[in-house]
Amino acid sequence: MKVFVLTGAGISAESGIPTFRGINGLWKGHRVEDVATPAAFTKNPELVHEFYNERRRQFLQKNIQPNAAHFALAEFEKTHADDFLLVTQNIDPLHFTAGSRNVLPMHGQLLEARCTVTGKVVPWTNDLSVRTADPENPHRIGNLRPNVVWFGEMPLGVQRIQEAVQNADLFLAIGTSAVVYPAAGLVEQTPANCKRVEINLEETPKSDAFTETIRGRASIEVPKFLSRLQA
Ligand code: BJW
């Protein structure tokens, strides 16, 4: 069975990381759409750096840990290693911390920085600012940005994602609002005979495209669904 899993902010909500479009989905009065763009970074890089610095610091707090949904996916992968792809829109490290291996973070990772001149990506756990020096070229100042994908930028691994989704036997979407493309459109690219399952607290604009919708918390419903699948 070829398994394709797509995760969004909802899977990390119970680990203490706020979702984007929930009740507390605003950051200091800004919508994510107004901060997570190349134009916002050009216009006000300090504001954008501050947004990501706060989130990076949060990701590094000891109390931010994977929950039962992350762990259940990592365990499931062990028995489906060859036919399993976990595409996450999340920039947090929780799937990796939980032990998942075949993970494709399509919107990048916040614990990495990228040089805007060379494109080189390096692990990064400190704050960034317009005064940050590139550790490899200390004379280069202010060229590092968070290695994340903003609106209008190309998500990572799109070709691999499309190939996998077009061959999937099971497509499982967990905790994503299905409003941001191309992730939102993936369910519609699955083969006709693919089992398509959505796990979310709420209905989404794509719920009708699924063959099964499970309403509930990821930490409860993901382990339950995966153990039902293996039974
Ligand atoms: C729970 C739960 C619990 C809570 N248990 N559930 C087609 C149509 C219209 C527009 C476009 C289009 N194609 C492209 C666009 C433009 C744009 C776009 O989609 N705009 C829309 C807003 C309309 N897309 C892009 O620009 C993308 N690039 C692109 O398309 O390039 C061209 C291309 C062409 C062809 C092929 C391929 C590419 C780039 C998008 C980049 C998005 N970046 C962000 C920021 C990343 C960095 C950061 O984190 O700051 O990614 S935006 C933000 O939204 C972040 C997320 O990954 C993404 C999705 O959010 P997500 O994960 O769904 O979170 P929420 O908060 O929205 O939802 C949480 C859900 O969980 C809710 O449903 C809750 O109910 C649920 N939940 N607790 C279960 N405990």
GROMACS .gro file of C-alpha atoms and ligand atoms in nm:
model
  311
    1MET     CA    1   0.000   0.000   0.000
    2LYS     CA    2   0.138   0.338  -0.100
    3VAL     CA    3   0.067   0.583   0.179
    4PHE     CA    4   0.075   0.960   0.138
    5VAL     CA    5   0.027   1.171   0.451
    6LEU     CA    6  -0.022   1.548   0.442
    7THR     CA    7  -0.003   1.733   0.772
    8GLY     CA    8  -0.079   2.092   0.868
    9ALA     CA    9  -0.067   2.312   1.175
   10GLY     CA   10  -0.351   2.118   1.344
   11ILE     CA   11  -0.124   1.820   1.415
   12SER     CA   12   0.111   2.039   1.620
   13ALA     CA   13  -0.165   2.238   1.794
   14GLU     CA   14  -0.183   1.991   2.083
   15SER     CA   15   0.195   2.021   2.121
   16GLY     CA   16   0.144   2.389   2.202
   17ILE     CA   17   0.214   2.550   1.864
   18PRO     CA   18  -0.072   2.778   1.758
   19THR     CA   19  -0.237   2.722   1.420
   20PHE     CA   20  -0.242   3.000   1.160
   21ARG     CA   21  -0.610   3.052   1.113
   22GLY     CA   22  -0.745   2.961   1.458
   23ILE     CA   23  -0.886   3.200   1.715
   24ASN     CA   24  -0.537   3.317   1.811
   25GLY     CA   25  -0.419   3.304   1.453
   26LEU     CA   26  -0.304   3.664   1.448
   27TRP     CA   27   0.046   3.774   1.539
   28LYS     CA   28   0.051   4.125   1.688
   29GLY     CA   29  -0.245   4.214   1.471
   30HIS     CA   30  -0.090   4.082   1.149
   31ARG     CA   31  -0.242   3.804   0.941
   32VAL     CA   32   0.009   3.538   0.833
   33GLU     CA   33  -0.062   3.636   0.473
   34ASP     CA   34   0.078   3.985   0.552
   35VAL     CA   35   0.398   3.863   0.716
   36ALA     CA   36   0.483   3.547   0.523
   37THR     CA   37   0.559   3.708   0.186
   38PRO     CA   38   0.877   3.814   0.006
   39ALA     CA   39   0.725   4.164  -0.027
   40ALA     CA   40   0.682   4.192   0.352
   41PHE     CA   41   1.044   4.086   0.399
   42THR     CA   42   1.167   4.345   0.150
   43LYS     CA   43   0.954   4.620   0.303
   44ASN     CA   44   1.012   4.544   0.671
   45PRO     CA   45   1.271   4.269   0.727
   46GLU     CA   46   1.297   4.337   1.101
   47LEU     CA   47   0.924   4.273   1.149
   48VAL     CA   48   0.943   3.947   0.955
   49HIS     CA   49   1.257   3.840   1.143
   50GLU     CA   50   1.082   3.918   1.473
   51PHE     CA   51   0.784   3.701   1.372
   52TYR     CA   52   1.010   3.405   1.297
   53ASN     CA   53   1.249   3.469   1.589
   54GLU     CA   54   0.956   3.439   1.831
   55ARG     CA   55   0.840   3.118   1.671
   56ARG     CA   56   1.190   2.969   1.650
   57ARG     CA   57   1.242   3.039   2.021
   58GLN     CA   58   0.910   2.870   2.094
   59PHE     CA   59   1.003   2.561   1.890
   60LEU     CA   60   1.318   2.528   2.103
   61GLN     CA   61   1.134   2.535   2.436
   62LYS     CA   62   1.159   2.205   2.624
   63ASN     CA   63   0.781   2.182   2.666
   64ILE     CA   64   0.726   2.179   2.286
   65GLN     CA   65   0.730   1.807   2.212
   66PRO     CA   66   0.566   1.576   1.959
   67ASN     CA   67   0.224   1.443   2.058
   68ALA     CA   68   0.059   1.105   2.008
   69ALA     CA   69  -0.029   1.186   1.644
   70HIS     CA   70   0.335   1.255   1.549
   71PHE     CA   71   0.450   0.939   1.729
   72ALA     CA   72   0.179   0.722   1.571
   73LEU     CA   73   0.288   0.832   1.221
   74ALA     CA   74   0.652   0.755   1.303
   75GLU     CA   75   0.559   0.408   1.429
   76PHE     CA   76   0.338   0.341   1.127
   77GLU     CA   77   0.620   0.435   0.891
   78LYS     CA   78   0.840   0.160   1.038
   79THR     CA   79   0.611  -0.103   0.890
   80HIS     CA   80   0.554   0.083   0.560
   81ALA     CA   81   0.900   0.229   0.508
   82ASP     CA   82   0.921   0.181   0.132
   83ASP     CA   83   0.576   0.308   0.049
   84PHE     CA   84   0.536   0.595   0.289
   85LEU     CA   85   0.576   0.968   0.232
   86LEU     CA   86   0.494   1.227   0.496
   87VAL     CA   87   0.456   1.572   0.344
   88THR     CA   88   0.424   1.840   0.606
   89GLN     CA   89   0.336   2.204   0.561
   90ASN     CA   90   0.470   2.267   0.910
   91ILE     CA   91   0.803   2.434   0.964
   92ASP     CA   92   0.841   2.294   1.317
   93PRO     CA   93   1.072   1.994   1.375
   94LEU     CA   94   0.817   1.772   1.553
   95HIS     CA   95   0.784   1.498   1.289
   96PHE     CA   96   1.163   1.460   1.293
   97THR     CA   97   1.176   1.466   1.673
   98ALA     CA   98   0.910   1.194   1.682
   99GLY     CA   99   1.131   0.974   1.464
  100SER     CA  100   0.966   1.003   1.121
  101ARG     CA  101   1.221   0.953   0.844
  102ASN     CA  102   1.059   0.996   0.506
  103VAL     CA  103   0.947   1.353   0.574
  104LEU     CA  104   0.923   1.625   0.311
  105PRO     CA  105   0.870   1.968   0.471
  106MET     CA  106   0.719   2.142   0.168
  107HIS     CA  107   0.713   2.487   0.333
  108GLY     CA  108   1.069   2.457   0.463
  109GLN     CA  109   1.202   2.439   0.817
  110LEU     CA  110   1.245   2.721   1.063
  111LEU     CA  111   1.548   2.565   1.230
  112GLU     CA  112   1.739   2.636   0.910
  113ALA     CA  113   1.858   2.961   0.753
  114ARG     CA  114   1.920   3.028   0.385
  115CYS     CA  115   2.159   3.272   0.223
  116THR     CA  116   1.960   3.497  -0.013
  117VAL     CA  117   2.267   3.532  -0.238
  118THR     CA  118   2.401   3.175  -0.268
  119GLY     CA  119   2.092   2.977  -0.167
  120LYS     CA  120   2.302   2.775   0.078
  121VAL     CA  121   2.101   2.629   0.367
  122VAL     CA  122   2.249   2.589   0.716
  123PRO     CA  123   2.105   2.464   1.047
  124TRP     CA  124   1.999   2.766   1.255
  125THR     CA  125   1.873   2.798   1.612
  126ASN     CA  126   1.954   3.164   1.692
  127ASP     CA  127   1.761   3.481   1.622
  128LEU     CA  128   1.813   3.638   1.279
  129SER     CA  129   1.825   4.010   1.202
  130VAL     CA  130   1.941   4.245   0.929
  131ARG     CA  131   2.269   4.263   1.122
  132THR     CA  132   2.333   3.885   1.130
  133ALA     CA  133   2.664   3.783   0.974
  134ASP     CA  134   2.687   3.469   0.763
  135PRO     CA  135   2.905   3.234   0.974
  136GLU     CA  136   3.081   3.106   0.661
  137ASN     CA  137   3.144   3.455   0.518
  138PRO     CA  138   3.145   3.693   0.816
  139HIS     CA  139   3.183   4.000   0.590
  140ARG     CA  140   2.841   3.921   0.443
  141ILE     CA  141   2.585   4.088   0.667
  142GLY     CA  142   2.207   4.055   0.656
  143ASN     CA  143   2.185   3.794   0.381
  144LEU     CA  144   2.034   3.516   0.590
  145ARG     CA  145   1.660   3.452   0.597
  146PRO     CA  146   1.450   3.177   0.751
  147ASN     CA  147   1.445   2.873   0.522
  148VAL     CA  148   1.068   2.877   0.485
  149VAL     CA  149   0.838   2.909   0.185
  150TRP     CA  150   0.636   3.230   0.166
  151PHE     CA  151   0.332   3.307  -0.047
  152GLY     CA  152   0.433   3.342  -0.410
  153GLU     CA  153   0.739   3.118  -0.363
  154MET     CA  154   0.772   2.764  -0.493
  155PRO     CA  155   0.714   2.496  -0.229
  156LEU     CA  156   0.990   2.237  -0.191
  157GLY     CA  157   0.982   1.896  -0.356
  158VAL     CA  158   0.678   1.965  -0.574
  159GLN     CA  159   0.771   1.710  -0.840
  160ARG     CA  160   0.830   1.432  -0.587
  161ILE     CA  161   0.504   1.522  -0.414
  162GLN     CA  162   0.306   1.508  -0.735
  163GLU     CA  163   0.449   1.172  -0.838
  164ALA     CA  164   0.373   1.024  -0.496
  165VAL     CA  165   0.022   1.162  -0.474
  166GLN     CA  166  -0.069   1.037  -0.821
  167ASN     CA  167   0.026   0.684  -0.715
  168ALA     CA  168  -0.120   0.682  -0.364
  169ASP     CA  169  -0.347   0.405  -0.234
  170LEU     CA  170  -0.414   0.598   0.087
  171PHE     CA  171  -0.413   0.977   0.116
  172LEU     CA  172  -0.438   1.097   0.475
  173ALA     CA  173  -0.475   1.471   0.546
  174ILE     CA  174  -0.435   1.572   0.909
  175GLY     CA  175  -0.501   1.914   1.063
  176THR     CA  176  -0.488   2.134   0.758
  177SER     CA  177  -0.746   2.398   0.666
  178ALA     CA  178  -0.708   2.323   0.292
  179VAL     CA  179  -0.692   2.687   0.188
  180VAL     CA  180  -0.325   2.714   0.090
  181TYR     CA  181  -0.218   2.577  -0.250
  182PRO     CA  182  -0.067   2.363  -0.389
  183ALA     CA  183  -0.115   2.150  -0.072
  184ALA     CA  184  -0.492   2.210  -0.071
  185GLY     CA  185  -0.528   2.068  -0.423
  186LEU     CA  186  -0.334   1.745  -0.365
  187VAL     CA  187  -0.638   1.542  -0.263
  188GLU     CA  188  -0.784   1.606  -0.609
  189GLN     CA  189  -0.474   1.461  -0.776
  190THR     CA  190  -0.506   1.118  -0.615
  191PRO     CA  191  -0.617   0.821  -0.831
  192ALA     CA  192  -0.991   0.745  -0.840
  193ASN     CA  193  -0.952   0.426  -0.633
  194CYS     CA  194  -0.742   0.593  -0.362
  195LYS     CA  195  -0.879   0.590  -0.007
  196ARG     CA  196  -0.886   0.956   0.097
  197VAL     CA  197  -0.918   1.031   0.468
  198GLU     CA  198  -0.937   1.369   0.637
  199ILE     CA  199  -0.876   1.408   1.011
  200ASN     CA  200  -0.964   1.756   1.134
  201LEU     CA  201  -1.157   1.923   1.413
  202GLU     CA  202  -1.370   2.096   1.150
  203GLU     CA  203  -1.500   2.064   0.799
  204THR     CA  204  -1.273   2.217   0.532
  205PRO     CA  205  -1.339   2.345   0.179
  206LYS     CA  206  -1.206   2.010   0.051
  207SER     CA  207  -1.395   1.775   0.284
  208ASP     CA  208  -1.622   1.657   0.000
  209ALA     CA  209  -1.320   1.528  -0.192
  210PHE     CA  210  -1.246   1.270   0.080
  211THR     CA  211  -1.393   0.920   0.102
  212GLU     CA  212  -1.390   0.938   0.483
  213THR     CA  213  -1.386   1.237   0.717
  214ILE     CA  214  -1.301   1.200   1.083
  215ARG     CA  215  -1.388   1.493   1.308
  216GLY     CA  216  -1.174   1.510   1.619
  217ARG     CA  217  -0.837   1.582   1.773
  218ALA     CA  218  -0.534   1.456   1.587
  219SER     CA  219  -0.372   1.315   1.904
  220ILE     CA  220  -0.672   1.084   1.951
  221GLU     CA  221  -0.789   1.015   1.596
  222VAL     CA  222  -0.457   0.957   1.419
  223PRO     CA  223  -0.339   0.669   1.646
  224LYS     CA  224  -0.692   0.524   1.636
  225PHE     CA  225  -0.713   0.539   1.257
  226LEU     CA  226  -0.366   0.393   1.200
  227SER     CA  227  -0.420   0.103   1.438
  228ARG     CA  228  -0.754   0.029   1.267
  229LEU     CA  229  -0.569   0.025   0.934
  230GLN     CA  230  -0.311  -0.224   1.059
  231ALA     CA  231  -0.562  -0.456   1.228
  232BJW     C1  232  -0.691   2.039   1.423
  232BJW     C2  233  -0.651   2.049   1.555
  232BJW     C3  234  -0.635   1.929   1.622
  232BJW     C4  235  -0.664   2.247   1.483
  232BJW     N1  236  -0.659   1.815   1.559
  232BJW     N2  237  -0.716   1.924   1.363
  232BJW     C5  238  -0.459   2.831  -0.640
  232BJW     C6  239  -0.571   2.899  -0.600
  232BJW     C7  240  -0.560   3.013  -0.522
  232BJW     C8  241  -0.437   3.060  -0.480
  232BJW     C9  242  -0.324   2.993  -0.519
  232BJW    C10  243  -0.337   2.881  -0.599
  232BJW     N3  244  -0.211   2.833  -0.620
  232BJW    C11  245  -0.122   2.912  -0.557
  232BJW    C12  246  -0.188   3.011  -0.494
  232BJW    C13  247  -0.123   3.120  -0.415
  232BJW    C14  248  -0.087   3.082  -0.273
  232BJW    C15  249  -0.215   3.042  -0.199
  232BJW     O1  250  -0.244   2.926  -0.177
  232BJW     N4  251  -0.291   3.139  -0.154
  232BJW    C16  252  -0.413   3.111  -0.077
  232BJW    C17  253  -0.409   3.186   0.055
  232BJW    C18  254  -0.530   3.146  -0.161
  232BJW     N5  255   0.011   2.974  -0.266
  232BJW    C19  256   0.141   2.999  -0.276
  232BJW     O2  257   0.183   3.112  -0.297
  232BJW    C20  258   0.237   2.882  -0.266
  232BJW     N6  259   0.327   2.882  -0.378
  232BJW    C21  260   0.285   2.848  -0.500
  232BJW     O3  261   0.171   2.815  -0.521
  232BJW     O4  262   0.386   2.847  -0.596
  232BJW    C22  263   0.347   2.824  -0.733
  232BJW    C23  264   0.315   2.680  -0.767
  232BJW    C24  265   0.239   2.653  -0.877
  232BJW    C25  266   0.207   2.522  -0.913
  232BJW    C26  267   0.254   2.417  -0.837
  232BJW    C27  268   0.331   2.444  -0.729
  232BJW    C28  269   0.360   2.575  -0.695
  232BJW    C29  270   0.324   2.893  -0.141
  232BJW    C30  271   0.246   2.879  -0.015
  232BJW    C31  272   0.336   2.902   0.106
  232BJW    C32  273   0.258   2.900   0.236
  232BJW     N7  274   0.340   2.942   0.342
  232BJW    C33  275   0.291   2.938   0.479
  232BJW    C34  276   0.395   3.003   0.570
  232BJW    C35  277   0.516   2.911   0.586
  232BJW    C36  278   0.610   2.965   0.683
  232BJW    C37  279   0.546   2.981   0.819
  232BJW     O5  280   0.503   2.882   0.881
  232BJW     O6  281   0.537   3.094   0.865
  232BJW     O7  282   0.266   2.804   0.519
  232BJW     S1  283   0.131   3.016   0.500
  232BJW    C38  284   0.073   2.905   0.622
  232BJW     O8  285  -0.043   2.833   0.573
  232BJW    C39  286   0.184   2.800   0.639
  232BJW    C40  287   0.105   2.674   0.648
  232BJW     O9  288   0.189   2.566   0.616
  232BJW    C41  289  -0.006   2.697   0.549
  232BJW    C42  290  -0.125   2.607   0.568
  232BJW    O10  291  -0.184   2.626   0.692
  232BJW     P1  292  -0.240   2.499   0.770
  232BJW    O11  293  -0.129   2.411   0.809
  232BJW    O12  294  -0.350   2.437   0.695
  232BJW    O13  295  -0.291   2.567   0.907
  232BJW     P2  296  -0.430   2.639   0.943
  232BJW    O14  297  -0.409   2.718   1.066
  232BJW    O15  298  -0.482   2.713   0.825
  232BJW    O16  299  -0.532   2.521   0.970
  232BJW    C43  300  -0.520   2.436   1.082
  232BJW    C44  301  -0.626   2.328   1.070
  232BJW    O17  302  -0.607   2.235   1.176
  232BJW    C45  303  -0.770   2.380   1.081
  232BJW    O18  304  -0.847   2.323   0.977
  232BJW    C46  305  -0.817   2.329   1.218
  232BJW    O19  306  -0.957   2.295   1.219
  232BJW    C47  307  -0.732   2.207   1.235
  232BJW     N8  308  -0.701   2.173   1.373
  232BJW     N9  309  -0.638   2.187   1.585
  232BJW    C48  310  -0.702   1.818   1.428
  232BJW    N10  311  -0.598   1.930   1.751
   0.00000   0.00000   0.00000
